[in-house]
Short mmCIF file of C-alpha atoms in Angstrom, two decimals:
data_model
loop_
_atom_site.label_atom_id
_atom_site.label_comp_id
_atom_site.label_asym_id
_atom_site.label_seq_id
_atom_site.Cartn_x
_atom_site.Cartn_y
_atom_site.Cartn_z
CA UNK A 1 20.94 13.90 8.71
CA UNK A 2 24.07 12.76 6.65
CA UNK A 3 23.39 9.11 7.56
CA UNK A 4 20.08 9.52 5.78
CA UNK A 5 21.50 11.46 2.37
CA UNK A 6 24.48 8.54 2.19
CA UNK A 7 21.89 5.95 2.98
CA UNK A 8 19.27 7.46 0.34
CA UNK A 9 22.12 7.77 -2.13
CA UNK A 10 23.49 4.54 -1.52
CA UNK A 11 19.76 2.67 -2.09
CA UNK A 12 19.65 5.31 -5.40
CA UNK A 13 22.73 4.28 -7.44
CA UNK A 14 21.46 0.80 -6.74
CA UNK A 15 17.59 1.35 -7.69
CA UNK A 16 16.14 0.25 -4.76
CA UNK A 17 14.91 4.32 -2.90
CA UNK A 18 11.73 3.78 -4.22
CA UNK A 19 11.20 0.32 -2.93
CA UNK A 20 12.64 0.86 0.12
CA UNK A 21 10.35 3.90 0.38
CA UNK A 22 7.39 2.34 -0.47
CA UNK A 23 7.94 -0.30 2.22
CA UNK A 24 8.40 1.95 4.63
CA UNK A 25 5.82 4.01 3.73
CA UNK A 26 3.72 0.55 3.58
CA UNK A 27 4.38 -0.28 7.71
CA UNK A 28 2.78 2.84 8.95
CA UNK A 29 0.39 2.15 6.09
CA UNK A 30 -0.20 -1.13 8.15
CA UNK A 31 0.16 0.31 11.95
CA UNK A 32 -2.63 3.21 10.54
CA UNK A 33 -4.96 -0.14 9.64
CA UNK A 34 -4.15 -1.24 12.97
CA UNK A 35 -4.49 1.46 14.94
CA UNK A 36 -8.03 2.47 13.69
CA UNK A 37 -9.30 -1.04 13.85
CA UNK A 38 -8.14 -1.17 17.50
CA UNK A 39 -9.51 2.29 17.68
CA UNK A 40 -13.24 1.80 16.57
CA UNK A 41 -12.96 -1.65 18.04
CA UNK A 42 -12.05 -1.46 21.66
CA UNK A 43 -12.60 2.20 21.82
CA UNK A 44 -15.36 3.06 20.04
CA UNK A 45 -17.12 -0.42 20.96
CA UNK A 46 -18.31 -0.70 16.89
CA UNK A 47 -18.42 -4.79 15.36
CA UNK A 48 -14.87 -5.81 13.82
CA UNK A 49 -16.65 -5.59 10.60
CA UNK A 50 -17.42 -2.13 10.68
CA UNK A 51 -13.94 -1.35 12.32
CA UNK A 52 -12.46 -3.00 9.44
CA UNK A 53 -14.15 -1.14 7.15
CA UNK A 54 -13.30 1.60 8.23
CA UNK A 55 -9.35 0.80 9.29
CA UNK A 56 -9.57 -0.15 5.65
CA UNK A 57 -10.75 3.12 3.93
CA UNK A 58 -9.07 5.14 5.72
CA UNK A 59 -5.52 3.20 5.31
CA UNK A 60 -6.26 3.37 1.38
CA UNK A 61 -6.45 7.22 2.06
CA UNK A 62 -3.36 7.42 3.35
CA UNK A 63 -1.45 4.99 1.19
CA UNK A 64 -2.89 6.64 -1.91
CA UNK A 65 -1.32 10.18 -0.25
CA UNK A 66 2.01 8.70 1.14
CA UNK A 67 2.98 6.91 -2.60
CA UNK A 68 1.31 9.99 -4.63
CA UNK A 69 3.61 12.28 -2.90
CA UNK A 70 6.75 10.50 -1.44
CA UNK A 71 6.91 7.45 -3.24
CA UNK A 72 5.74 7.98 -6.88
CA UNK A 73 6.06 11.49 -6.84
CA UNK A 74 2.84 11.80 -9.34
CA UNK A 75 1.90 14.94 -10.62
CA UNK A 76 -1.84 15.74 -11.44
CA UNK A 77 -2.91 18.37 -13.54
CA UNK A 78 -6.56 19.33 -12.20
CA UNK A 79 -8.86 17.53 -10.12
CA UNK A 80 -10.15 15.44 -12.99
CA UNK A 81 -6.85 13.36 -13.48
CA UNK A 82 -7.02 13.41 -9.58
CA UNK A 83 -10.09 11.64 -9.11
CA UNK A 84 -9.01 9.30 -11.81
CA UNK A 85 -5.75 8.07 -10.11
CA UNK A 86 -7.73 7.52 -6.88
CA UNK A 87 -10.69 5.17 -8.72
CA UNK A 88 -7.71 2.92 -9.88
CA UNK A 89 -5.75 3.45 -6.78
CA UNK A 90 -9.05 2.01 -5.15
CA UNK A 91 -9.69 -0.52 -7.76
CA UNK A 92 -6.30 -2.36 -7.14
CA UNK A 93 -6.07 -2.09 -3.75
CA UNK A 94 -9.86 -4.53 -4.18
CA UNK A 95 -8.25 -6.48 -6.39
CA UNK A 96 -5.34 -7.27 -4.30
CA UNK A 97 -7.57 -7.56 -1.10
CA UNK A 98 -9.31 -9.87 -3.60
CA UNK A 99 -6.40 -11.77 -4.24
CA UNK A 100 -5.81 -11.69 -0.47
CA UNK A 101 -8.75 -13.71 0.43
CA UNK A 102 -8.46 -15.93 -2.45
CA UNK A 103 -4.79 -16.86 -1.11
CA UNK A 104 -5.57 -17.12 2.46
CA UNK A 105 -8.59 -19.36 1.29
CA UNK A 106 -5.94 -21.57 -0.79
CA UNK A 107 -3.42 -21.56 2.18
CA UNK A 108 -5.80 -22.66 5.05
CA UNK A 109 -8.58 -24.52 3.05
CA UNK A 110 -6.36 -26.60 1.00
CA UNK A 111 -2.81 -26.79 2.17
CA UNK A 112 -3.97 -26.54 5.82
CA UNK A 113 -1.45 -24.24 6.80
CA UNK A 114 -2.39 -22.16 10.07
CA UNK A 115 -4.03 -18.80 9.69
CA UNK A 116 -0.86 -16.37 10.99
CA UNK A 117 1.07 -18.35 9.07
CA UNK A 118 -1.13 -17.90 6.10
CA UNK A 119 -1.55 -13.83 6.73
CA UNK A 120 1.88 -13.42 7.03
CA UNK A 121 2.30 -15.34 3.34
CA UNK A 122 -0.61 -13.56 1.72
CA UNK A 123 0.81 -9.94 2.47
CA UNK A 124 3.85 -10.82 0.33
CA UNK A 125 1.96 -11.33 -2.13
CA UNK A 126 -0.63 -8.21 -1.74
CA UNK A 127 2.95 -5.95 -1.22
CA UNK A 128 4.19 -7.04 -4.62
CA UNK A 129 1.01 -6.98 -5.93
CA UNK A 130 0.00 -3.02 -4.55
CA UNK A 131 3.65 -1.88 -5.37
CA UNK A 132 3.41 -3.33 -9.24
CA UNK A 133 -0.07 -2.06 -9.77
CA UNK A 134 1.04 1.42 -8.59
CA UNK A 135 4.10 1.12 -10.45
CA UNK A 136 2.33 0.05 -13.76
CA UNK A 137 -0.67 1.02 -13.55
CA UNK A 138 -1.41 4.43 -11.24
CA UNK A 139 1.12 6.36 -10.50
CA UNK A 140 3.10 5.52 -13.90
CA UNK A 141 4.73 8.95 -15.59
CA UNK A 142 2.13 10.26 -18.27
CA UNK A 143 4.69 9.60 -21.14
CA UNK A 144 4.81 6.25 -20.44
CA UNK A 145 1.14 6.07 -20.50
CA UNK A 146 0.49 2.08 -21.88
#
């Protein structure tokens, strides 16, 4: 357990816990995705686009808990402010799924790159994008409301 303290404290004096957290919190994010699309796909026998759906929803669940508590450490006064940092928790995560498809669309469509290729691109791009919208926009102390 000392590794972890002098490793946290190291990545704290330099400003990078939080984005270190968030990434890590982000991978099992992304094996949770996988894990219930394989689930409701191969197990449950349901079309990829349902098990997508789903893998999706419920992968937005649990990133909106993991940065709430661990990573942003957000503090909401009654279920009211609750239900508001969800809606625009949800409404990025569209936006950057939107900005997803949009990318993959540029990457394969017009500079004919190959699809992994082009995934792999695209979620830099929808990492950066999630952890600046929650940064700025969701999980952002309520003095420094904008």
């Amino acid at each position: 357990m000392n590794y972890y303290f002098k490793f946290k404290s190291e990545l704290e004096k330099r400003h990078l816990w939080e984005v270190f957290i968030y990434l890590f919190f982000g991978g099992l994010t992304t094996l949770v995705n996988i894990i219930i699309y394989f689930i409701f796909r191969e197990g449950i026998k349901k079309n990829y686009v349902i098990a997508n759906i789903v893998a999706n929803a419920v992968a937005i669940i649990f990133a909106f808990i993991t940065n709430k508590i661990w990573v942003f450490h957000s503090k909401t006064k009654d279920i009211k402010e609750l239900i508001i940092e969800f809606s625009k928790f949800v409404f990025y995560r569209l936006l950057s799924f939107g900005l997803d498809m949009i990318s993959m669309v540029i990457f394969i469509d017009i500079l004919q790159t190959g699809d992994l290729l082009a995934k792999l691109l695209t979620q830099v791009l929808v990492v950066i994008a999630n952890y600046l919208f929650s940064k700025l926009f969701i999980f952002k102390p309520k003095d420094k409301i904008v």
